[in-house]
C-alpha cells in the first residue's frame, strides 16, 4: 500500500467491529483496489460508496467566498458562515486572508484533475458485481444533500440509529476516517 493508504489501513485496524466512513478516500482507482484488497484480506465488506457530485459553479462560489485564519486553520464563508466582524477571526481578532490557491483558474484545473482521477474510480465501483458494493451518486440541490445522504446511510445500515462521533482522525489530503458507536 502507499503511505496514504497505509495510514488509512492503520486507522481502520483500530476500528474493528465498528461502523466507519472514509471521507475523501479513495480518490483513485488504484487506491480503491488497494482498499478492496485490504478489506478482502480481513474479510470485511465495503457496503456503500457515495459520490457527492456538486456542480462546479457551486464549488467555485464556495471558494470565492472562503476566508481563512491561517494560524489556526479556521475557515469562514461570506455566504454561509461569516465571521462576527467582517475580515477578522472570531477567536483572535486577527485578519483573515484568502488562500493563494483560491482562484477560479486554479480551482478549475484542480476540478479537471479531480474528475480525471475519480471517473475511473466511479466506473470501477459501478462495474462490480451487483451484490458487492452499492454505489450511490448524490447530486442536485446542495441543501438536500445532507438529508439525502442521511437517508441513504440509514437505509443501507438500518441498525445504525444514532450518529455519534467517537473517533475522528485527520489524515493527509483532508481525508477523514470517522467511526460511529
PDB file of C-alpha atoms in Angstrom:
ATOM      1  CA  UNK A   1       0.000   0.000   0.000  1.00  0.00           C
ATOM      2  CA  UNK A   2       1.073   3.584  -0.470  1.00  0.00           C
ATOM      3  CA  UNK A   3       1.871   5.670   2.595  1.00  0.00           C
ATOM      4  CA  UNK A   4      -1.515   7.374   2.348  1.00  0.00           C
ATOM      5  CA  UNK A   5      -3.271   4.026   2.105  1.00  0.00           C
ATOM      6  CA  UNK A   6      -1.117   2.700   4.953  1.00  0.00           C
ATOM      7  CA  UNK A   7      -2.401   5.492   7.196  1.00  0.00           C
ATOM      8  CA  UNK A   8      -5.991   4.628   6.335  1.00  0.00           C
ATOM      9  CA  UNK A   9      -5.304   0.926   6.936  1.00  0.00           C
ATOM     10  CA  UNK A  10      -3.742   1.668  10.336  1.00  0.00           C
ATOM     11  CA  UNK A  11      -6.778   3.669  11.379  1.00  0.00           C
ATOM     12  CA  UNK A  12      -9.212   1.032  10.102  1.00  0.00           C
ATOM     13  CA  UNK A  13      -7.308  -1.614  12.069  1.00  0.00           C
ATOM     14  CA  UNK A  14      -8.276   0.288  15.241  1.00  0.00           C
ATOM     15  CA  UNK A  15     -11.956   0.289  14.250  1.00  0.00           C
ATOM     16  CA  UNK A  16     -12.569  -3.451  14.040  1.00  0.00           C
ATOM     17  CA  UNK A  17     -16.236  -4.341  14.591  1.00  0.00           C
ATOM     18  CA  UNK A  18     -17.341  -0.712  14.293  1.00  0.00           C
ATOM     19  CA  UNK A  19     -19.056   1.218  11.546  1.00  0.00           C
ATOM     20  CA  UNK A  20     -16.831   3.721   9.755  1.00  0.00           C
ATOM     21  CA  UNK A  21     -16.892   6.276   6.975  1.00  0.00           C
ATOM     22  CA  UNK A  22     -13.990   7.264   4.761  1.00  0.00           C
ATOM     23  CA  UNK A  23     -14.350  10.871   3.633  1.00  0.00           C
ATOM     24  CA  UNK A  24     -12.101  11.758   0.697  1.00  0.00           C
ATOM     25  CA  UNK A  25     -10.560   8.305   0.267  1.00  0.00           C
ATOM     26  CA  UNK A  26     -10.156   6.522  -2.050  1.00  0.00           C
ATOM     27  CA  UNK A  27      -9.766   9.143  -4.771  1.00  0.00           C
ATOM     28  CA  UNK A  28      -8.226   6.995  -7.486  1.00  0.00           C
ATOM     29  CA  UNK A  29      -8.965   3.581  -8.932  1.00  0.00           C
ATOM     30  CA  UNK A  30      -5.583   2.360  -7.632  1.00  0.00           C
ATOM     31  CA  UNK A  31      -6.486   3.448  -4.097  1.00  0.00           C
ATOM     32  CA  UNK A  32      -9.895   1.774  -4.481  1.00  0.00           C
ATOM     33  CA  UNK A  33      -8.247  -1.500  -5.473  1.00  0.00           C
ATOM     34  CA  UNK A  34      -5.796  -1.228  -2.560  1.00  0.00           C
ATOM     35  CA  UNK A  35      -8.680  -0.628  -0.157  1.00  0.00           C
ATOM     36  CA  UNK A  36     -10.600  -3.591  -1.580  1.00  0.00           C
ATOM     37  CA  UNK A  37      -7.539  -5.812  -1.206  1.00  0.00           C
ATOM     38  CA  UNK A  38      -7.049  -4.657   2.398  1.00  0.00           C
ATOM     39  CA  UNK A  39     -10.716  -5.351   3.233  1.00  0.00           C
ATOM     40  CA  UNK A  40     -10.747  -8.698   1.416  1.00  0.00           C
ATOM     41  CA  UNK A  41      -7.756  -9.946   3.425  1.00  0.00           C
ATOM     42  CA  UNK A  42      -9.615  -9.069   6.636  1.00  0.00           C
ATOM     43  CA  UNK A  43     -12.925 -10.488   5.401  1.00  0.00           C
ATOM     44  CA  UNK A  44     -14.586  -7.086   5.723  1.00  0.00           C
ATOM     45  CA  UNK A  45     -17.201  -5.883   3.235  1.00  0.00           C
ATOM     46  CA  UNK A  46     -17.308  -2.464   1.633  1.00  0.00           C
ATOM     47  CA  UNK A  47     -21.040  -1.960   1.723  1.00  0.00           C
ATOM     48  CA  UNK A  48     -21.593   1.513   0.359  1.00  0.00           C
ATOM     49  CA  UNK A  49     -19.773   4.067  -1.778  1.00  0.00           C
ATOM     50  CA  UNK A  50     -21.314   7.523  -2.043  1.00  0.00           C
ATOM     51  CA  UNK A  51     -20.251  10.022  -4.669  1.00  0.00           C
ATOM     52  CA  UNK A  52     -21.366  13.551  -3.803  1.00  0.00           C
ATOM     53  CA  UNK A  53     -21.477  15.437  -7.091  1.00  0.00           C
ATOM     54  CA  UNK A  54     -21.663  19.180  -6.577  1.00  0.00           C
ATOM     55  CA  UNK A  55     -21.869  21.474  -9.598  1.00  0.00           C
ATOM     56  CA  UNK A  56     -18.614  23.237 -10.453  1.00  0.00           C
ATOM     57  CA  UNK A  57     -20.189  26.692 -10.248  1.00  0.00           C
ATOM     58  CA  UNK A  58     -21.311  25.988  -6.674  1.00  0.00           C
ATOM     59  CA  UNK A  59     -17.812  24.851  -5.702  1.00  0.00           C
ATOM     60  CA  UNK A  60     -16.270  27.911  -7.344  1.00  0.00           C
ATOM     61  CA  UNK A  61     -18.690  30.174  -5.442  1.00  0.00           C
ATOM     62  CA  UNK A  62     -17.728  28.459  -2.169  1.00  0.00           C
ATOM     63  CA  UNK A  63     -14.065  29.063  -2.963  1.00  0.00           C
ATOM     64  CA  UNK A  64     -14.688  32.706  -3.863  1.00  0.00           C
ATOM     65  CA  UNK A  65     -16.499  33.214  -0.532  1.00  0.00           C
ATOM     66  CA  UNK A  66     -13.848  31.438   1.583  1.00  0.00           C
ATOM     67  CA  UNK A  67     -11.625  33.314   4.032  1.00  0.00           C
ATOM     68  CA  UNK A  68      -9.089  31.629   6.313  1.00  0.00           C
ATOM     69  CA  UNK A  69      -7.370  32.343   9.608  1.00  0.00           C
ATOM     70  CA  UNK A  70      -4.011  30.848   8.611  1.00  0.00           C
ATOM     71  CA  UNK A  71      -2.512  30.233  12.109  1.00  0.00           C
ATOM     72  CA  UNK A  72      -5.498  28.195  13.337  1.00  0.00           C
ATOM     73  CA  UNK A  73      -6.904  26.888  10.052  1.00  0.00           C
ATOM     74  CA  UNK A  74     -10.377  28.240  10.872  1.00  0.00           C
ATOM     75  CA  UNK A  75     -12.403  28.743   7.716  1.00  0.00           C
ATOM     76  CA  UNK A  76     -15.159  31.292   7.169  1.00  0.00           C
ATOM     77  CA  UNK A  77     -17.545  31.885   4.295  1.00  0.00           C
ATOM     78  CA  UNK A  78     -19.085  35.230   3.493  1.00  0.00           C
ATOM     79  CA  UNK A  79     -22.216  33.425   2.288  1.00  0.00           C
ATOM     80  CA  UNK A  80     -22.968  30.841   4.991  1.00  0.00           C
ATOM     81  CA  UNK A  81     -20.506  31.136   7.918  1.00  0.00           C
ATOM     82  CA  UNK A  82     -19.331  34.739   8.078  1.00  0.00           C
ATOM     83  CA  UNK A  83     -17.045  35.972  10.848  1.00  0.00           C
ATOM     84  CA  UNK A  84     -18.684  38.111  13.541  1.00  0.00           C
ATOM     85  CA  UNK A  85     -16.571  41.063  12.361  1.00  0.00           C
ATOM     86  CA  UNK A  86     -16.015  41.118   8.626  1.00  0.00           C
ATOM     87  CA  UNK A  87     -12.439  40.232   7.711  1.00  0.00           C
ATOM     88  CA  UNK A  88     -11.344  39.196  11.227  1.00  0.00           C
ATOM     89  CA  UNK A  89     -11.073  35.882  13.065  1.00  0.00           C
ATOM     90  CA  UNK A  90     -13.783  35.350  15.711  1.00  0.00           C
ATOM     91  CA  UNK A  91     -11.347  33.971  18.298  1.00  0.00           C
ATOM     92  CA  UNK A  92      -8.185  36.044  17.953  1.00  0.00           C
ATOM     93  CA  UNK A  93      -9.395  39.158  16.127  1.00  0.00           C
ATOM     94  CA  UNK A  94      -6.534  38.708  13.672  1.00  0.00           C
ATOM     95  CA  UNK A  95      -7.088  39.446   9.970  1.00  0.00           C
ATOM     96  CA  UNK A  96      -8.424  36.734   7.699  1.00  0.00           C
ATOM     97  CA  UNK A  97      -6.770  36.030   4.371  1.00  0.00           C
ATOM     98  CA  UNK A  98      -7.603  34.439   1.060  1.00  0.00           C
ATOM     99  CA  UNK A  99      -5.582  31.336   0.278  1.00  0.00           C
ATOM    100  CA  UNK A 100      -3.329  31.922  -2.716  1.00  0.00           C
ATOM    101  CA  UNK A 101      -4.823  28.899  -4.476  1.00  0.00           C
ATOM    102  CA  UNK A 102      -8.416  30.096  -4.022  1.00  0.00           C
ATOM    103  CA  UNK A 103      -8.782  31.394  -7.559  1.00  0.00           C
ATOM    104  CA  UNK A 104     -11.207  30.242 -10.262  1.00  0.00           C
ATOM    105  CA  UNK A 105      -8.321  29.372 -12.590  1.00  0.00           C
ATOM    106  CA  UNK A 106      -6.524  27.160 -10.078  1.00  0.00           C
ATOM    107  CA  UNK A 107      -9.732  25.518  -8.894  1.00  0.00           C
ATOM    108  CA  UNK A 108     -10.879  24.824 -12.441  1.00  0.00           C
ATOM    109  CA  UNK A 109      -7.600  22.960 -13.033  1.00  0.00           C
ATOM    110  CA  UNK A 110      -7.965  21.137  -9.709  1.00  0.00           C
ATOM    111  CA  UNK A 111     -11.520  20.096 -10.616  1.00  0.00           C
ATOM    112  CA  UNK A 112     -10.347  18.809 -14.020  1.00  0.00           C
ATOM    113  CA  UNK A 113      -7.665  16.772 -12.235  1.00  0.00           C
ATOM    114  CA  UNK A 114     -10.205  15.523  -9.689  1.00  0.00           C
ATOM    115  CA  UNK A 115     -12.585  14.326 -12.420  1.00  0.00           C
ATOM    116  CA  UNK A 116      -9.742  12.634 -14.302  1.00  0.00           C
ATOM    117  CA  UNK A 117      -8.862  10.694 -11.125  1.00  0.00           C
ATOM    118  CA  UNK A 118     -12.324   9.903  -9.823  1.00  0.00           C
ATOM    119  CA  UNK A 119     -14.096   8.942 -13.064  1.00  0.00           C
ATOM    120  CA  UNK A 120     -12.167   5.636 -13.341  1.00  0.00           C
ATOM    121  CA  UNK A 121     -12.792   5.008  -9.620  1.00  0.00           C
ATOM    122  CA  UNK A 122     -16.540   5.505 -10.022  1.00  0.00           C
ATOM    123  CA  UNK A 123     -16.543   3.231 -13.080  1.00  0.00           C
ATOM    124  CA  UNK A 124     -14.629   0.620 -11.054  1.00  0.00           C
ATOM    125  CA  UNK A 125     -17.269   0.595  -8.309  1.00  0.00           C
ATOM    126  CA  UNK A 126     -20.186   0.800 -10.767  1.00  0.00           C
ATOM    127  CA  UNK A 127     -18.926  -2.200 -12.743  1.00  0.00           C
ATOM    128  CA  UNK A 128     -18.583  -4.522  -9.765  1.00  0.00           C
ATOM    129  CA  UNK A 129     -20.983  -7.340  -9.059  1.00  0.00           C
ATOM    130  CA  UNK A 130     -24.418  -6.026  -8.067  1.00  0.00           C
ATOM    131  CA  UNK A 131     -24.051  -7.872  -4.759  1.00  0.00           C
ATOM    132  CA  UNK A 132     -20.671  -6.330  -3.949  1.00  0.00           C
ATOM    133  CA  UNK A 133     -20.657  -2.629  -3.130  1.00  0.00           C
ATOM    134  CA  UNK A 134     -23.623  -0.319  -3.531  1.00  0.00           C
ATOM    135  CA  UNK A 135     -22.693   2.874  -5.406  1.00  0.00           C
ATOM    136  CA  UNK A 136     -24.915   5.905  -4.836  1.00  0.00           C
ATOM    137  CA  UNK A 137     -24.475   9.176  -6.713  1.00  0.00           C
ATOM    138  CA  UNK A 138     -25.899  12.232  -4.974  1.00  0.00           C
ATOM    139  CA  UNK A 139     -26.360  15.429  -6.907  1.00  0.00           C
ATOM    140  CA  UNK A 140     -28.825  18.253  -7.245  1.00  0.00           C
ATOM    141  CA  UNK A 141     -29.804  20.831  -4.664  1.00  0.00           C
ATOM    142  CA  UNK A 142     -26.901  21.304  -2.238  1.00  0.00           C
ATOM    143  CA  UNK A 143     -29.301  21.969   0.641  1.00  0.00           C
ATOM    144  CA  UNK A 144     -30.809  18.496   0.160  1.00  0.00           C
ATOM    145  CA  UNK A 145     -27.508  16.603   0.015  1.00  0.00           C
ATOM    146  CA  UNK A 146     -27.120  16.040   3.767  1.00  0.00           C
ATOM    147  CA  UNK A 147     -30.700  14.810   4.343  1.00  0.00           C
ATOM    148  CA  UNK A 148     -30.399  12.554   1.276  1.00  0.00           C
ATOM    149  CA  UNK A 149     -27.056  11.177   2.453  1.00  0.00           C
ATOM    150  CA  UNK A 150     -28.507  10.579   5.914  1.00  0.00           C
ATOM    151  CA  UNK A 151     -31.406   8.691   4.338  1.00  0.00           C
ATOM    152  CA  UNK A 152     -29.067   6.562   2.170  1.00  0.00           C
ATOM    153  CA  UNK A 153     -26.910   5.652   5.181  1.00  0.00           C
ATOM    154  CA  UNK A 154     -29.918   4.770   7.351  1.00  0.00           C
ATOM    155  CA  UNK A 155     -31.407   2.682   4.528  1.00  0.00           C
ATOM    156  CA  UNK A 156     -28.104   0.878   3.966  1.00  0.00           C
ATOM    157  CA  UNK A 157     -27.427   0.331   7.678  1.00  0.00           C
ATOM    158  CA  UNK A 158     -30.815   0.039   9.416  1.00  0.00           C
ATOM    159  CA  UNK A 159     -29.270  -0.933  12.762  1.00  0.00           C
ATOM    160  CA  UNK A 160     -27.472   2.408  12.999  1.00  0.00           C
ATOM    161  CA  UNK A 161     -29.896   4.563  14.924  1.00  0.00           C
ATOM    162  CA  UNK A 162     -27.851   7.469  16.139  1.00  0.00           C
ATOM    163  CA  UNK A 163     -24.915   9.337  14.685  1.00  0.00           C
ATOM    164  CA  UNK A 164     -22.289   9.629  17.387  1.00  0.00           C
ATOM    165  CA  UNK A 165     -18.764  10.711  16.615  1.00  0.00           C
ATOM    166  CA  UNK A 166     -16.437   8.618  18.777  1.00  0.00           C
ATOM    167  CA  UNK A 167     -13.250   8.819  16.756  1.00  0.00           C
ATOM    168  CA  UNK A 168     -12.076  11.358  14.257  1.00  0.00           C
ATOM    169  CA  UNK A 169      -8.658  11.302  12.692  1.00  0.00           C
ATOM    170  CA  UNK A 170      -7.464  13.870  10.167  1.00  0.00           C
ATOM    171  CA  UNK A 171      -5.299  12.250   7.554  1.00  0.00           C
ATOM    172  CA  UNK A 172      -3.214  13.818   4.768  1.00  0.00           C
ATOM    173  CA  UNK A 173      -5.072  15.486   1.924  1.00  0.00           C
ATOM    174  CA  UNK A 174      -8.127  16.374   4.042  1.00  0.00           C
ATOM    175  CA  UNK A 175      -9.141  12.718   4.320  1.00  0.00           C
ATOM    176  CA  UNK A 176     -11.019  11.661   7.398  1.00  0.00           C
ATOM    177  CA  UNK A 177     -11.856   8.356   8.993  1.00  0.00           C
ATOM    178  CA  UNK A 178     -14.955   8.539  11.132  1.00  0.00           C
ATOM    179  CA  UNK A 179     -16.496   5.866  13.275  1.00  0.00           C
ATOM    180  CA  UNK A 180     -19.854   5.744  14.956  1.00  0.00           C
ATOM    181  CA  UNK A 181     -20.981   3.982  18.106  1.00  0.00           C
TER     182      UNK A 181
END
